[in-house]
């Protein structure tokens, strides 16, 4: 069995039919998932166990 050549592919220059629908469906699904993730991460991004940092505990490192 030989490898397929680009010239043998039916829709080499443009996507047509079912393949075009699948590509657009994948792009649309990715955008929808991104919007849902952004919305939920910004809305429910609450941290209950925050660690407070006191100014006295931080020290400056001298430059040499």
mmCIF file of N, CA, C and O in Angstrom:
data_model
loop_
_atom_site.group_PDB
_atom_site.id
_atom_site.type_symbol
_atom_site.label_atom_id
_atom_site.label_comp_id
_atom_site.label_asym_id
_atom_site.label_seq_id
_atom_site.Cartn_x
_atom_site.Cartn_y
_atom_site.Cartn_z
ATOM 1 N N UNK A 1 0.840 -1.167 0.000
ATOM 2 C CA UNK A 1 0.000 0.000 0.000
ATOM 3 C C UNK A 1 0.890 1.237 0.000
ATOM 4 O O UNK A 1 1.781 1.370 0.829
ATOM 5 N N UNK A 2 0.649 2.136 -0.906
ATOM 6 C CA UNK A 2 1.466 3.340 -0.997
ATOM 7 C C UNK A 2 0.814 4.495 -0.225
ATOM 8 O O UNK A 2 -0.368 4.465 0.081
ATOM 9 N N UNK A 3 1.615 5.493 0.056
ATOM 10 C CA UNK A 3 1.101 6.648 0.775
ATOM 11 C C UNK A 3 0.231 7.497 -0.146
ATOM 12 O O UNK A 3 0.488 7.569 -1.353
ATOM 13 N N UNK A 4 -0.803 8.133 0.400
ATOM 14 C CA UNK A 4 -1.659 8.969 -0.445
ATOM 15 C C UNK A 4 -0.919 10.228 -0.888
ATOM 16 O O UNK A 4 -0.089 10.772 -0.162
ATOM 17 N N UNK A 5 -1.222 10.670 -2.092
ATOM 18 C CA UNK A 5 -0.636 11.899 -2.610
ATOM 19 C C UNK A 5 -1.671 13.017 -2.499
ATOM 20 O O UNK A 5 -2.871 12.767 -2.501
ATOM 21 N N UNK A 6 -1.199 14.269 -2.400
ATOM 22 C CA UNK A 6 -2.111 15.389 -2.286
ATOM 23 C C UNK A 6 -2.993 15.522 -3.520
ATOM 24 O O UNK A 6 -4.142 15.937 -3.437
ATOM 25 N N UNK A 7 -2.472 15.155 -4.669
ATOM 26 C CA UNK A 7 -3.242 15.267 -5.903
ATOM 27 C C UNK A 7 -4.407 14.282 -5.943
ATOM 28 O O UNK A 7 -5.373 14.478 -6.677
ATOM 29 N N UNK A 8 -4.314 13.211 -5.154
ATOM 30 C CA UNK A 8 -5.364 12.198 -5.154
ATOM 31 C C UNK A 8 -6.521 12.537 -4.212
ATOM 32 O O UNK A 8 -7.574 11.913 -4.275
ATOM 33 N N UNK A 9 -6.324 13.511 -3.350
ATOM 34 C CA UNK A 9 -7.369 13.894 -2.412
ATOM 35 C C UNK A 9 -8.414 14.708 -3.160
ATOM 36 O O UNK A 9 -8.095 15.626 -3.905
ATOM 37 N N UNK A 10 -9.699 14.382 -2.941
ATOM 38 C CA UNK A 10 -10.783 15.037 -3.676
ATOM 39 C C UNK A 10 -10.879 16.528 -3.379
ATOM 40 O O UNK A 10 -11.081 17.329 -4.279
ATOM 41 N N UNK A 11 -10.767 16.911 -2.128
ATOM 42 C CA UNK A 11 -10.924 18.314 -1.766
ATOM 43 C C UNK A 11 -9.582 18.920 -1.360
ATOM 44 O O UNK A 11 -9.445 19.520 -0.315
ATOM 45 N N UNK A 12 -8.578 18.794 -2.222
ATOM 46 C CA UNK A 12 -7.240 19.289 -1.940
ATOM 47 C C UNK A 12 -7.223 20.811 -1.810
ATOM 48 O O UNK A 12 -6.625 21.364 -0.900
ATOM 49 N N UNK A 13 -7.874 21.520 -2.717
ATOM 50 C CA UNK A 13 -7.837 22.979 -2.708
ATOM 51 C C UNK A 13 -8.797 23.591 -1.687
ATOM 52 O O UNK A 13 -8.473 24.573 -1.038
ATOM 53 N N UNK A 14 -9.983 23.042 -1.561
ATOM 54 C CA UNK A 14 -10.959 23.589 -0.620
ATOM 55 C C UNK A 14 -11.670 22.445 0.094
ATOM 56 O O UNK A 14 -11.804 21.351 -0.443
ATOM 57 N N UNK A 15 -12.133 22.737 1.274
ATOM 58 C CA UNK A 15 -12.939 21.746 1.990
ATOM 59 C C UNK A 15 -14.375 21.858 1.504
ATOM 60 O O UNK A 15 -14.917 22.949 1.385
ATOM 61 N N UNK A 16 -14.969 20.720 1.262
ATOM 62 C CA UNK A 16 -16.348 20.700 0.789
ATOM 63 C C UNK A 16 -17.124 19.633 1.551
ATOM 64 O O UNK A 16 -16.559 18.654 2.017
ATOM 65 N N UNK A 17 -18.410 19.857 1.650
ATOM 66 C CA UNK A 17 -19.306 18.835 2.178
ATOM 67 C C UNK A 17 -19.110 18.525 3.639
ATOM 68 O O UNK A 17 -19.002 19.404 4.484
ATOM 69 N N UNK A 18 -19.052 17.230 3.926
ATOM 70 C CA UNK A 18 -19.025 16.742 5.307
ATOM 71 C C UNK A 18 -17.759 17.169 6.051
ATOM 72 O O UNK A 18 -17.817 17.507 7.229
ATOM 73 N N UNK A 19 -16.613 17.176 5.385
ATOM 74 C CA UNK A 19 -15.365 17.569 6.052
ATOM 75 C C UNK A 19 -15.427 19.028 6.505
ATOM 76 O O UNK A 19 -14.957 19.368 7.575
ATOM 77 N N UNK A 20 -16.011 19.882 5.685
ATOM 78 C CA UNK A 20 -16.125 21.291 6.033
ATOM 79 C C UNK A 20 -17.025 21.460 7.256
ATOM 80 O O UNK A 20 -16.732 22.249 8.155
ATOM 81 N N UNK A 21 -18.108 20.699 7.328
ATOM 82 C CA UNK A 21 -19.011 20.768 8.476
ATOM 83 C C UNK A 21 -18.312 20.300 9.749
ATOM 84 O O UNK A 21 -18.495 20.876 10.826
ATOM 85 N N UNK A 22 -17.499 19.260 9.639
ATOM 86 C CA UNK A 22 -16.788 18.733 10.808
ATOM 87 C C UNK A 22 -15.766 19.746 11.309
ATOM 88 O O UNK A 22 -15.642 19.976 12.517
ATOM 89 N N UNK A 23 -15.034 20.384 10.390
ATOM 90 C CA UNK A 23 -14.041 21.385 10.798
ATOM 91 C C UNK A 23 -14.718 22.542 11.518
ATOM 92 O O UNK A 23 -14.267 22.981 12.578
ATOM 93 N N UNK A 24 -15.815 23.034 10.977
ATOM 94 C CA UNK A 24 -16.529 24.136 11.622
ATOM 95 C C UNK A 24 -17.130 23.706 12.957
ATOM 96 O O UNK A 24 -17.180 24.494 13.902
ATOM 97 N N UNK A 25 -17.586 22.465 13.057
ATOM 98 C CA UNK A 25 -18.136 21.972 14.323
ATOM 99 C C UNK A 25 -17.054 21.911 15.396
ATOM 100 O O UNK A 25 -17.294 22.265 16.555
ATOM 101 N N UNK A 26 -15.853 21.490 15.025
ATOM 102 C CA UNK A 26 -14.744 21.416 15.984
ATOM 103 C C UNK A 26 -14.339 22.823 16.425
ATOM 104 O O UNK A 26 -14.103 23.069 17.620
ATOM 105 N N UNK A 27 -14.265 23.760 15.493
ATOM 106 C CA UNK A 27 -13.911 25.140 15.840
ATOM 107 C C UNK A 27 -14.969 25.742 16.760
ATOM 108 O O UNK A 27 -14.650 26.363 17.776
ATOM 109 N N UNK A 28 -16.220 25.547 16.433
ATOM 110 C CA UNK A 28 -17.315 26.079 17.242
ATOM 111 C C UNK A 28 -17.336 25.450 18.637
ATOM 112 O O UNK A 28 -17.526 26.140 19.641
ATOM 113 N N UNK A 29 -17.104 24.148 18.713
ATOM 114 C CA UNK A 29 -17.071 23.476 20.011
ATOM 115 C C UNK A 29 -15.921 24.004 20.869
ATOM 116 O O UNK A 29 -16.087 24.211 22.079
ATOM 117 N N UNK A 30 -14.778 24.246 20.257
ATOM 118 C CA UNK A 30 -13.647 24.806 20.997
ATOM 119 C C UNK A 30 -13.940 26.196 21.527
ATOM 120 O O UNK A 30 -13.597 26.528 22.672
ATOM 121 N N UNK A 31 -14.582 27.024 20.714
ATOM 122 C CA UNK A 31 -14.943 28.369 21.166
ATOM 123 C C UNK A 31 -15.965 28.332 22.299
ATOM 124 O O UNK A 31 -15.848 29.073 23.279
ATOM 125 N N UNK A 32 -16.951 27.462 22.175
ATOM 126 C CA UNK A 32 -17.971 27.347 23.222
ATOM 127 C C UNK A 32 -17.354 26.862 24.529
ATOM 128 O O UNK A 32 -17.651 27.398 25.606
ATOM 129 N N UNK A 33 -16.471 25.864 24.453
ATOM 130 C CA UNK A 33 -15.819 25.371 25.671
ATOM 131 C C UNK A 33 -14.941 26.456 26.291
ATOM 132 O O UNK A 33 -14.864 26.566 27.513
ATOM 133 N N UNK A 34 -14.277 27.265 25.464
ATOM 134 C CA UNK A 34 -13.453 28.354 25.982
ATOM 135 C C UNK A 34 -14.277 29.403 26.698
ATOM 136 O O UNK A 34 -13.882 29.904 27.753
ATOM 137 N N UNK A 35 -15.448 29.733 26.141
ATOM 138 C CA UNK A 35 -16.327 30.717 26.776
ATOM 139 C C UNK A 35 -16.857 30.171 28.100
ATOM 140 O O UNK A 35 -16.871 30.876 29.114
ATOM 141 N N UNK A 36 -17.265 28.916 28.106
ATOM 142 C CA UNK A 36 -17.776 28.306 29.344
ATOM 143 C C UNK A 36 -16.684 28.258 30.413
ATOM 144 O O UNK A 36 -16.913 28.590 31.573
ATOM 145 N N UNK A 37 -15.473 27.872 30.026
ATOM 146 C CA UNK A 37 -14.368 27.807 30.982
ATOM 147 C C UNK A 37 -14.040 29.188 31.536
ATOM 148 O O UNK A 37 -13.841 29.351 32.739
ATOM 149 N N UNK A 38 -13.990 30.195 30.666
ATOM 150 C CA UNK A 38 -13.684 31.555 31.112
ATOM 151 C C UNK A 38 -14.752 32.061 32.075
ATOM 152 O O UNK A 38 -14.441 32.663 33.102
ATOM 153 N N UNK A 39 -16.007 31.823 31.750
ATOM 154 C CA UNK A 39 -17.098 32.271 32.608
ATOM 155 C C UNK A 39 -17.047 31.594 33.971
ATOM 156 O O UNK A 39 -17.128 32.246 35.007
ATOM 157 N N UNK A 40 -16.894 30.273 33.984
ATOM 158 C CA UNK A 40 -16.904 29.557 35.266
ATOM 159 C C UNK A 40 -15.658 29.853 36.088
ATOM 160 O O UNK A 40 -15.744 29.935 37.314
ATOM 161 N N UNK A 41 -14.505 30.005 35.448
ATOM 162 C CA UNK A 41 -13.299 30.283 36.227
ATOM 163 C C UNK A 41 -13.327 31.681 36.822
ATOM 164 O O UNK A 41 -12.798 31.907 37.903
ATOM 165 N N UNK A 42 -13.940 32.632 36.129
ATOM 166 C CA UNK A 42 -14.012 33.979 36.702
ATOM 167 C C UNK A 42 -15.110 34.076 37.756
ATOM 168 O O UNK A 42 -14.997 34.840 38.704
ATOM 169 N N UNK A 43 -16.160 33.321 37.616
ATOM 170 C CA UNK A 43 -17.272 33.401 38.568
ATOM 171 C C UNK A 43 -17.001 32.609 39.846
ATOM 172 O O UNK A 43 -17.334 33.040 40.939
ATOM 173 N N UNK A 44 -16.409 31.449 39.732
ATOM 174 C CA UNK A 44 -16.229 30.567 40.881
ATOM 175 C C UNK A 44 -14.783 30.485 41.348
ATOM 176 O O UNK A 44 -14.383 29.520 41.962
ATOM 177 N N UNK A 45 -13.985 31.495 41.071
ATOM 178 C CA UNK A 45 -12.580 31.486 41.463
ATOM 179 C C UNK A 45 -12.430 32.088 42.857
ATOM 180 O O UNK A 45 -11.949 33.190 43.034
ATOM 181 N N UNK A 46 -12.881 31.349 43.837
ATOM 182 C CA UNK A 46 -12.752 31.796 45.224
ATOM 183 C C UNK A 46 -11.851 30.825 45.967
ATOM 184 O O UNK A 46 -12.011 29.610 45.885
ATOM 185 N N UNK A 47 -10.907 31.379 46.682
ATOM 186 C CA UNK A 47 -9.968 30.566 47.443
ATOM 187 C C UNK A 47 -10.230 30.815 48.919
ATOM 188 O O UNK A 47 -10.215 31.955 49.386
ATOM 189 N N UNK A 48 -10.472 29.743 49.657
ATOM 190 C CA UNK A 48 -10.792 29.878 51.073
ATOM 191 C C UNK A 48 -9.555 29.843 51.970
ATOM 192 O O UNK A 48 -9.585 30.335 53.088
ATOM 193 N N UNK A 49 -8.484 29.264 51.489
ATOM 194 C CA UNK A 49 -7.306 29.104 52.341
ATOM 195 C C UNK A 49 -6.144 29.977 51.869
ATOM 196 O O UNK A 49 -5.039 29.515 51.675
ATOM 197 N N UNK A 50 -6.417 31.269 51.733
ATOM 198 C CA UNK A 50 -5.365 32.191 51.315
ATOM 199 C C UNK A 50 -4.342 32.349 52.430
ATOM 200 O O UNK A 50 -4.672 32.360 53.607
ATOM 201 N N UNK A 51 -3.091 32.477 52.033
ATOM 202 C CA UNK A 51 -2.017 32.641 52.997
ATOM 203 C C UNK A 51 -1.597 34.106 53.006
ATOM 204 O O UNK A 51 -1.209 34.641 51.974
ATOM 205 N N UNK A 52 -1.687 34.728 54.142
ATOM 206 C CA UNK A 52 -1.316 36.127 54.251
ATOM 207 C C UNK A 52 0.191 36.251 54.418
ATOM 208 O O UNK A 52 0.821 35.473 55.116
ATOM 209 N N UNK A 53 0.750 37.243 53.773
ATOM 210 C CA UNK A 53 2.186 37.498 53.867
ATOM 211 C C UNK A 53 2.367 38.811 54.608
ATOM 212 O O UNK A 53 1.821 39.836 54.222
ATOM 213 N N UNK A 54 3.154 38.774 55.671
ATOM 214 C CA UNK A 54 3.422 39.972 56.456
ATOM 215 C C UNK A 54 4.663 40.649 55.893
ATOM 216 O O UNK A 54 5.599 39.993 55.470
ATOM 217 N N UNK A 55 4.670 41.956 55.927
ATOM 218 C CA UNK A 55 5.795 42.720 55.393
ATOM 219 C C UNK A 55 7.073 42.467 56.179
ATOM 220 O O UNK A 55 8.162 42.559 55.652
ATOM 221 N N UNK A 56 6.985 42.157 57.475
ATOM 222 C CA UNK A 56 8.156 41.975 58.311
ATOM 223 C C UNK A 56 8.911 40.710 57.960
ATOM 224 O O UNK A 56 10.088 40.604 58.204
ATOM 225 N N UNK A 57 8.227 39.733 57.399
ATOM 226 C CA UNK A 57 8.882 38.461 57.119
ATOM 227 C C UNK A 57 9.668 38.480 55.812
ATOM 228 O O UNK A 57 10.468 37.603 55.580
ATOM 229 N N UNK A 58 9.427 39.465 54.969
ATOM 230 C CA UNK A 58 10.170 39.522 53.716
ATOM 231 C C UNK A 58 11.419 40.362 53.896
ATOM 232 O O UNK A 58 11.400 41.411 54.550
ATOM 233 N N UNK A 59 12.505 39.942 53.305
ATOM 234 C CA UNK A 59 13.780 40.643 53.417
ATOM 235 C C UNK A 59 14.317 40.924 52.023
ATOM 236 O O UNK A 59 14.069 40.177 51.080
ATOM 237 N N UNK A 60 15.065 42.003 51.927
ATOM 238 C CA UNK A 60 15.706 42.330 50.656
ATOM 239 C C UNK A 60 17.055 41.622 50.585
ATOM 240 O O UNK A 60 17.790 41.564 51.565
ATOM 241 N N UNK A 61 17.347 41.089 49.421
ATOM 242 C CA UNK A 61 18.625 40.421 49.207
ATOM 243 C C UNK A 61 19.603 41.465 48.671
ATOM 244 O O UNK A 61 19.314 42.134 47.667
ATOM 245 N N UNK A 62 20.749 41.635 49.311
ATOM 246 C CA UNK A 62 21.687 42.662 48.848
ATOM 247 C C UNK A 62 22.301 42.269 47.491
ATOM 248 O O UNK A 62 22.583 41.111 47.233
ATOM 249 N N UNK A 63 22.482 43.285 46.645
ATOM 250 C CA UNK A 63 23.122 43.069 45.343
ATOM 251 C C UNK A 63 24.632 43.134 45.513
ATOM 252 O O UNK A 63 25.139 43.947 46.259
ATOM 253 N N UNK A 64 25.362 42.309 44.830
ATOM 254 C CA UNK A 64 26.831 42.344 44.930
ATOM 255 C C UNK A 64 27.418 42.962 43.711
ATOM 256 O O UNK A 64 27.066 42.913 42.656
#
